[in-house]
mmCIF file with all atom_site columns, C-alpha atoms in Angstrom:
data_model
loop_
_atom_site.group_PDB
_atom_site.id
_atom_site.type_symbol
_atom_site.label_atom_id
_atom_site.label_alt_id
_atom_site.label_comp_id
_atom_site.label_asym_id
_atom_site.label_entity_id
_atom_site.label_seq_id
_atom_site.pdbx_PDB_ins_code
_atom_site.Cartn_x
_atom_site.Cartn_y
_atom_site.Cartn_z
_atom_site.occupancy
_atom_site.B_iso_or_equiv
_atom_site.pdbx_formal_charge
_atom_site.auth_seq_id
_atom_site.auth_comp_id
_atom_site.auth_asym_id
_atom_site.auth_atom_id
_atom_site.pdbx_PDB_model_num
ATOM 1   C CA . GLN R 1 1   ? -19.836 -63.478 -28.969 1.00 85.00 ? 1   GLN R CA 1
ATOM 2   C CA . VAL R 1 2   ? -16.270 -62.977 -30.122 1.00 87.00 ? 2   VAL R CA 1
ATOM 3   C CA . GLN R 1 3   ? -15.938 -60.733 -33.154 1.00 94.00 ? 3   GLN R CA 1
ATOM 4   C CA . LEU R 1 4   ? -12.798 -59.546 -34.921 1.00 96.00 ? 4   LEU R CA 1
ATOM 5   C CA . VAL R 1 5   ? -12.850 -56.831 -37.561 1.00 97.00 ? 5   VAL R CA 1
ATOM 6   C CA . GLU R 1 6   ? -9.719  -55.985 -39.539 1.00 97.00 ? 6   GLU R CA 1
ATOM 7   C CA . SER R 1 7   ? -9.087  -52.697 -41.287 1.00 98.00 ? 7   SER R CA 1
ATOM 8   C CA . GLY R 1 8   ? -6.234  -50.779 -42.834 1.00 97.00 ? 8   GLY R CA 1
ATOM 9   C CA . GLY R 1 9   ? -5.625  -52.895 -45.899 1.00 97.00 ? 9   GLY R CA 1
ATOM 10  C CA . SER R 1 10  ? -4.759  -50.885 -48.955 1.00 97.00 ? 10  SER R CA 1
ATOM 11  C CA . SER R 1 11  ? -2.382  -50.537 -51.866 1.00 97.00 ? 11  SER R CA 1
ATOM 12  C CA . ALA R 1 12  ? 1.175   -49.400 -51.295 1.00 98.00 ? 12  ALA R CA 1
ATOM 13  C CA . GLN R 1 13  ? 4.429   -49.048 -53.159 1.00 98.00 ? 13  GLN R CA 1
ATOM 14  C CA . ALA R 1 14  ? 7.354   -51.309 -52.388 1.00 98.00 ? 14  ALA R CA 1
ATOM 15  C CA . GLY R 1 15  ? 9.315   -49.794 -49.532 1.00 98.00 ? 15  GLY R CA 1
ATOM 16  C CA . GLY R 1 16  ? 6.235   -48.144 -48.095 1.00 98.00 ? 16  GLY R CA 1
ATOM 17  C CA . SER R 1 17  ? 4.327   -48.754 -44.890 1.00 98.00 ? 17  SER R CA 1
ATOM 18  C CA . LEU R 1 18  ? 0.849   -49.743 -43.801 1.00 98.00 ? 18  LEU R CA 1
ATOM 19  C CA . ARG R 1 19  ? -0.737  -50.339 -40.432 1.00 98.00 ? 19  ARG R CA 1
ATOM 20  C CA . LEU R 1 20  ? -3.435  -52.939 -40.023 1.00 98.00 ? 20  LEU R CA 1
ATOM 21  C CA . SER R 1 21  ? -5.881  -52.868 -37.128 1.00 98.00 ? 21  SER R CA 1
ATOM 22  C CA . CYS R 1 22  ? -8.044  -55.572 -35.636 1.00 97.00 ? 22  CYS R CA 1
ATOM 23  C CA . ALA R 1 23  ? -10.869 -54.414 -33.393 1.00 95.00 ? 23  ALA R CA 1
ATOM 24  C CA . ALA R 1 24  ? -12.205 -57.012 -31.008 1.00 91.00 ? 24  ALA R CA 1
ATOM 25  C CA . SER R 1 25  ? -15.511 -57.322 -29.246 1.00 89.00 ? 25  SER R CA 1
ATOM 26  C CA . GLY R 1 26  ? -16.894 -59.971 -26.961 1.00 86.00 ? 26  GLY R CA 1
ATOM 27  C CA . PHE R 1 27  ? -13.597 -60.531 -25.122 1.00 77.00 ? 27  PHE R CA 1
ATOM 28  C CA . THR R 1 28  ? -10.562 -58.712 -23.755 1.00 69.00 ? 28  THR R CA 1
ATOM 29  C CA . TYR R 1 29  ? -7.150  -59.176 -25.298 1.00 64.00 ? 29  TYR R CA 1
ATOM 30  C CA . SER R 1 30  ? -5.459  -59.755 -21.972 1.00 69.00 ? 30  SER R CA 1
ATOM 31  C CA . GLY R 1 31  ? -6.887  -63.261 -21.772 1.00 80.00 ? 31  GLY R CA 1
ATOM 32  C CA . TYR R 1 32  ? -6.107  -64.284 -25.311 1.00 89.00 ? 32  TYR R CA 1
ATOM 33  C CA . CYS R 1 33  ? -3.234  -64.949 -27.648 1.00 93.00 ? 33  CYS R CA 1
ATOM 34  C CA . MET R 1 34  ? -3.555  -63.091 -30.931 1.00 94.00 ? 34  MET R CA 1
ATOM 35  C CA . GLY R 1 35  ? -2.062  -63.521 -34.349 1.00 96.00 ? 35  GLY R CA 1
ATOM 36  C CA . TRP R 1 36  ? -1.863  -62.057 -37.816 1.00 98.00 ? 36  TRP R CA 1
ATOM 37  C CA . PHE R 1 37  ? -1.986  -64.396 -40.772 1.00 98.00 ? 37  PHE R CA 1
ATOM 38  C CA . ARG R 1 38  ? -1.983  -63.889 -44.516 1.00 98.00 ? 38  ARG R CA 1
ATOM 39  C CA . GLN R 1 39  ? -3.059  -65.856 -47.519 1.00 98.00 ? 39  GLN R CA 1
ATOM 40  C CA . VAL R 1 40  ? -2.710  -65.572 -51.268 1.00 97.00 ? 40  VAL R CA 1
ATOM 41  C CA . PRO R 1 41  ? -4.813  -67.602 -53.712 1.00 92.00 ? 41  PRO R CA 1
ATOM 42  C CA . GLY R 1 42  ? -3.519  -71.102 -54.182 1.00 94.00 ? 42  GLY R CA 1
ATOM 43  C CA . LYS R 1 43  ? -1.284  -71.013 -51.122 1.00 95.00 ? 43  LYS R CA 1
ATOM 44  C CA . GLU R 1 44  ? -1.706  -72.045 -47.526 1.00 96.00 ? 44  GLU R CA 1
ATOM 45  C CA . ARG R 1 45  ? -2.421  -69.482 -44.878 1.00 96.00 ? 45  ARG R CA 1
ATOM 46  C CA . GLU R 1 46  ? 0.825   -68.225 -43.362 1.00 97.00 ? 46  GLU R CA 1
ATOM 47  C CA . GLY R 1 47  ? 1.442   -67.042 -39.837 1.00 98.00 ? 47  GLY R CA 1
ATOM 48  C CA . VAL R 1 48  ? 3.011   -63.594 -39.882 1.00 98.00 ? 48  VAL R CA 1
ATOM 49  C CA . ALA R 1 49  ? 3.185   -62.397 -36.281 1.00 98.00 ? 49  ALA R CA 1
ATOM 50  C CA . ALA R 1 50  ? 1.623   -63.293 -32.977 1.00 97.00 ? 50  ALA R CA 1
ATOM 51  C CA . ILE R 1 51  ? 1.482   -62.054 -29.418 1.00 95.00 ? 51  ILE R CA 1
ATOM 52  C CA . ALA R 1 52  ? 0.859   -64.109 -26.318 1.00 93.00 ? 52  ALA R CA 1
ATOM 53  C CA . SER R 1 53  ? -1.165  -62.987 -23.311 1.00 88.00 ? 53  SER R CA 1
ATOM 54  C CA . ASP R 1 54  ? 2.096   -62.184 -21.484 1.00 89.00 ? 54  ASP R CA 1
ATOM 55  C CA . GLY R 1 55  ? 3.075   -59.796 -24.290 1.00 91.00 ? 55  GLY R CA 1
ATOM 56  C CA . SER R 1 56  ? 5.756   -61.976 -25.828 1.00 94.00 ? 56  SER R CA 1
ATOM 57  C CA . THR R 1 57  ? 5.863   -61.850 -29.610 1.00 96.00 ? 57  THR R CA 1
ATOM 58  C CA . VAL R 1 58  ? 6.944   -64.098 -32.436 1.00 97.00 ? 58  VAL R CA 1
ATOM 59  C CA . TYR R 1 59  ? 7.446   -63.348 -36.124 1.00 98.00 ? 59  TYR R CA 1
ATOM 60  C CA . ALA R 1 60  ? 7.815   -65.257 -39.325 1.00 97.00 ? 60  ALA R CA 1
ATOM 61  C CA . ASP R 1 61  ? 11.357  -65.044 -40.678 1.00 97.00 ? 61  ASP R CA 1
ATOM 62  C CA . SER R 1 62  ? 10.047  -63.342 -43.803 1.00 97.00 ? 62  SER R CA 1
ATOM 63  C CA . VAL R 1 63  ? 8.838   -60.298 -41.859 1.00 98.00 ? 63  VAL R CA 1
ATOM 64  C CA . LYS R 1 64  ? 11.321  -60.029 -38.974 1.00 98.00 ? 64  LYS R CA 1
ATOM 65  C CA . GLY R 1 65  ? 12.708  -56.542 -38.673 1.00 98.00 ? 65  GLY R CA 1
ATOM 66  C CA . ARG R 1 66  ? 9.988   -55.120 -40.924 1.00 98.00 ? 66  ARG R CA 1
ATOM 67  C CA . PHE R 1 67  ? 6.673   -55.897 -39.188 1.00 98.00 ? 67  PHE R CA 1
ATOM 68  C CA . THR R 1 68  ? 5.684   -55.160 -35.600 1.00 98.00 ? 68  THR R CA 1
ATOM 69  C CA . ILE R 1 69  ? 2.683   -56.585 -33.770 1.00 98.00 ? 69  ILE R CA 1
ATOM 70  C CA . SER R 1 70  ? 1.227   -54.675 -30.848 1.00 96.00 ? 70  SER R CA 1
ATOM 71  C CA . GLN R 1 71  ? -1.998  -54.308 -28.955 1.00 92.00 ? 71  GLN R CA 1
ATOM 72  C CA . ASP R 1 72  ? -3.820  -51.560 -27.139 1.00 91.00 ? 72  ASP R CA 1
ATOM 73  C CA . ASN R 1 73  ? -5.749  -53.241 -24.354 1.00 86.00 ? 73  ASN R CA 1
ATOM 74  C CA . ALA R 1 74  ? -7.668  -50.065 -23.539 1.00 87.00 ? 74  ALA R CA 1
ATOM 75  C CA . LYS R 1 75  ? -9.004  -49.965 -27.091 1.00 89.00 ? 75  LYS R CA 1
ATOM 76  C CA . ASN R 1 76  ? -9.162  -53.747 -27.459 1.00 89.00 ? 76  ASN R CA 1
ATOM 77  C CA . THR R 1 77  ? -7.328  -53.384 -30.729 1.00 93.00 ? 77  THR R CA 1
ATOM 78  C CA . LEU R 1 78  ? -4.503  -55.375 -32.273 1.00 95.00 ? 78  LEU R CA 1
ATOM 79  C CA . TYR R 1 79  ? -2.121  -53.762 -34.742 1.00 98.00 ? 79  TYR R CA 1
ATOM 80  C CA . LEU R 1 80  ? 0.337   -54.866 -37.367 1.00 98.00 ? 80  LEU R CA 1
ATOM 81  C CA . GLN R 1 81  ? 2.765   -52.167 -38.421 1.00 98.00 ? 81  GLN R CA 1
ATOM 82  C CA . MET R 1 82  ? 4.250   -53.142 -41.762 1.00 98.00 ? 82  MET R CA 1
ATOM 83  C CA . ASN R 1 83  ? 7.333   -51.288 -42.983 1.00 98.00 ? 83  ASN R CA 1
ATOM 84  C CA . SER R 1 84  ? 9.646   -51.791 -45.948 1.00 98.00 ? 84  SER R CA 1
ATOM 85  C CA . LEU R 1 85  ? 6.858   -53.541 -47.779 1.00 98.00 ? 85  LEU R CA 1
ATOM 86  C CA . LYS R 1 86  ? 7.671   -55.941 -50.594 1.00 98.00 ? 86  LYS R CA 1
ATOM 87  C CA . PRO R 1 87  ? 5.470   -57.177 -53.447 1.00 98.00 ? 87  PRO R CA 1
ATOM 88  C CA . GLU R 1 88  ? 5.540   -60.633 -51.843 1.00 97.00 ? 88  GLU R CA 1
ATOM 89  C CA . ASP R 1 89  ? 3.741   -59.162 -48.824 1.00 98.00 ? 89  ASP R CA 1
ATOM 90  C CA . SER R 1 90  ? 0.631   -58.826 -50.983 1.00 98.00 ? 90  SER R CA 1
ATOM 91  C CA . ALA R 1 91  ? -2.122  -60.982 -49.501 1.00 98.00 ? 91  ALA R CA 1
ATOM 92  C CA . VAL R 1 92  ? -5.337  -60.964 -47.555 1.00 98.00 ? 92  VAL R CA 1
ATOM 93  C CA . TYR R 1 93  ? -4.416  -60.441 -43.922 1.00 98.00 ? 93  TYR R CA 1
ATOM 94  C CA . TYR R 1 94  ? -6.449  -61.971 -41.112 1.00 98.00 ? 94  TYR R CA 1
ATOM 95  C CA . CYS R 1 95  ? -6.318  -61.529 -37.392 1.00 97.00 ? 95  CYS R CA 1
ATOM 96  C CA . ALA R 1 96  ? -7.055  -64.449 -35.125 1.00 97.00 ? 96  ALA R CA 1
ATOM 97  C CA . ALA R 1 97  ? -7.637  -65.022 -31.434 1.00 94.00 ? 97  ALA R CA 1
ATOM 98  C CA . GLU R 1 98  ? -7.684  -67.886 -28.998 1.00 92.00 ? 98  GLU R CA 1
ATOM 99  C CA . ILE R 1 99  ? -8.214  -68.167 -25.259 1.00 88.00 ? 99  ILE R CA 1
ATOM 100 C CA . SER R 1 100 ? -4.766  -68.007 -23.689 1.00 84.00 ? 100 SER R CA 1
ATOM 101 C CA . ALA R 1 101 ? -5.290  -71.225 -21.721 1.00 84.00 ? 101 ALA R CA 1
ATOM 102 C CA . HIS R 1 102 ? -5.559  -73.011 -25.064 1.00 85.00 ? 102 HIS R CA 1
ATOM 103 C CA . CYS R 1 103 ? -2.520  -71.363 -26.640 1.00 88.00 ? 103 CYS R CA 1
ATOM 104 C CA . ARG R 1 104 ? 0.809   -73.052 -27.053 1.00 85.00 ? 104 ARG R CA 1
ATOM 105 C CA . GLY R 1 105 ? 3.650   -70.553 -27.046 1.00 84.00 ? 105 GLY R CA 1
ATOM 106 C CA . GLY R 1 106 ? 6.694   -69.933 -29.173 1.00 84.00 ? 106 GLY R CA 1
ATOM 107 C CA . GLY R 1 107 ? 6.441   -70.885 -32.797 1.00 86.00 ? 107 GLY R CA 1
ATOM 108 C CA . PHE R 1 108 ? 3.098   -72.553 -32.225 1.00 91.00 ? 108 PHE R CA 1
ATOM 109 C CA . LEU R 1 109 ? 1.583   -69.088 -32.041 1.00 92.00 ? 109 LEU R CA 1
ATOM 110 C CA . LEU R 1 110 ? 2.082   -68.900 -35.806 1.00 95.00 ? 110 LEU R CA 1
ATOM 111 C CA . ARG R 1 111 ? 0.098   -72.076 -36.470 1.00 95.00 ? 111 ARG R CA 1
ATOM 112 C CA . ASP R 1 112 ? -3.384  -71.268 -37.689 1.00 95.00 ? 112 ASP R CA 1
ATOM 113 C CA . TYR R 1 113 ? -4.898  -74.474 -36.327 1.00 94.00 ? 113 TYR R CA 1
ATOM 114 C CA . GLN R 1 114 ? -4.708  -73.283 -32.740 1.00 92.00 ? 114 GLN R CA 1
ATOM 115 C CA . TYR R 1 115 ? -6.951  -70.282 -33.311 1.00 95.00 ? 115 TYR R CA 1
ATOM 116 C CA . ASN R 1 116 ? -10.714 -70.557 -33.191 1.00 94.00 ? 116 ASN R CA 1
ATOM 117 C CA . TYR R 1 117 ? -11.695 -66.963 -33.811 1.00 95.00 ? 117 TYR R CA 1
ATOM 118 C CA . TRP R 1 118 ? -11.012 -65.190 -37.083 1.00 97.00 ? 118 TRP R CA 1
ATOM 119 C CA . GLY R 1 119 ? -11.760 -61.891 -38.732 1.00 97.00 ? 119 GLY R CA 1
ATOM 120 C CA . GLN R 1 120 ? -12.980 -61.472 -42.288 1.00 97.00 ? 120 GLN R CA 1
ATOM 121 C CA . GLY R 1 121 ? -9.649  -60.263 -43.660 1.00 97.00 ? 121 GLY R CA 1
ATOM 122 C CA . THR R 1 122 ? -8.285  -57.100 -45.198 1.00 98.00 ? 122 THR R CA 1
ATOM 123 C CA . ARG R 1 123 ? -6.419  -56.972 -48.503 1.00 98.00 ? 123 ARG R CA 1
ATOM 124 C CA . VAL R 1 124 ? -2.899  -55.612 -48.882 1.00 98.00 ? 124 VAL R CA 1
ATOM 125 C CA . THR R 1 125 ? -1.437  -55.026 -52.329 1.00 98.00 ? 125 THR R CA 1
ATOM 126 C CA . VAL R 1 126 ? 2.179   -53.970 -52.749 1.00 98.00 ? 126 VAL R CA 1
ATOM 127 C CA . SER R 1 127 ? 3.379   -52.893 -56.160 1.00 97.00 ? 127 SER R CA 1
ATOM 128 C CA . SER R 1 128 ? 6.970   -52.703 -57.302 1.00 94.00 ? 128 SER R CA 1
#
């Protein structure tokens, strides 16, 4: 059974950094595409960053140059390093996974509808 558990959400000052983690069980990252998404109340879930099974990455324009997605296959853990945080980065962050054979690449990796497995979310609050 696939299970994703996020951690690392916290409060931070604008300009600060946080690192989110997503621990996976029931599958190995190498056969999946993975993504980080975020959502604030009243808004649609937004794709933030994603990584394909070949290691290629894609980012939303709003976080390019500030956020970095990575994975440690040995630990079966996905990370999102968030630097130069802004108040508008405040949201609940979710990690998601899908079997790589079912993943469309490029910008489609940031579309939430192609992911079937989701974590419970971790909250990030950035104050100015």
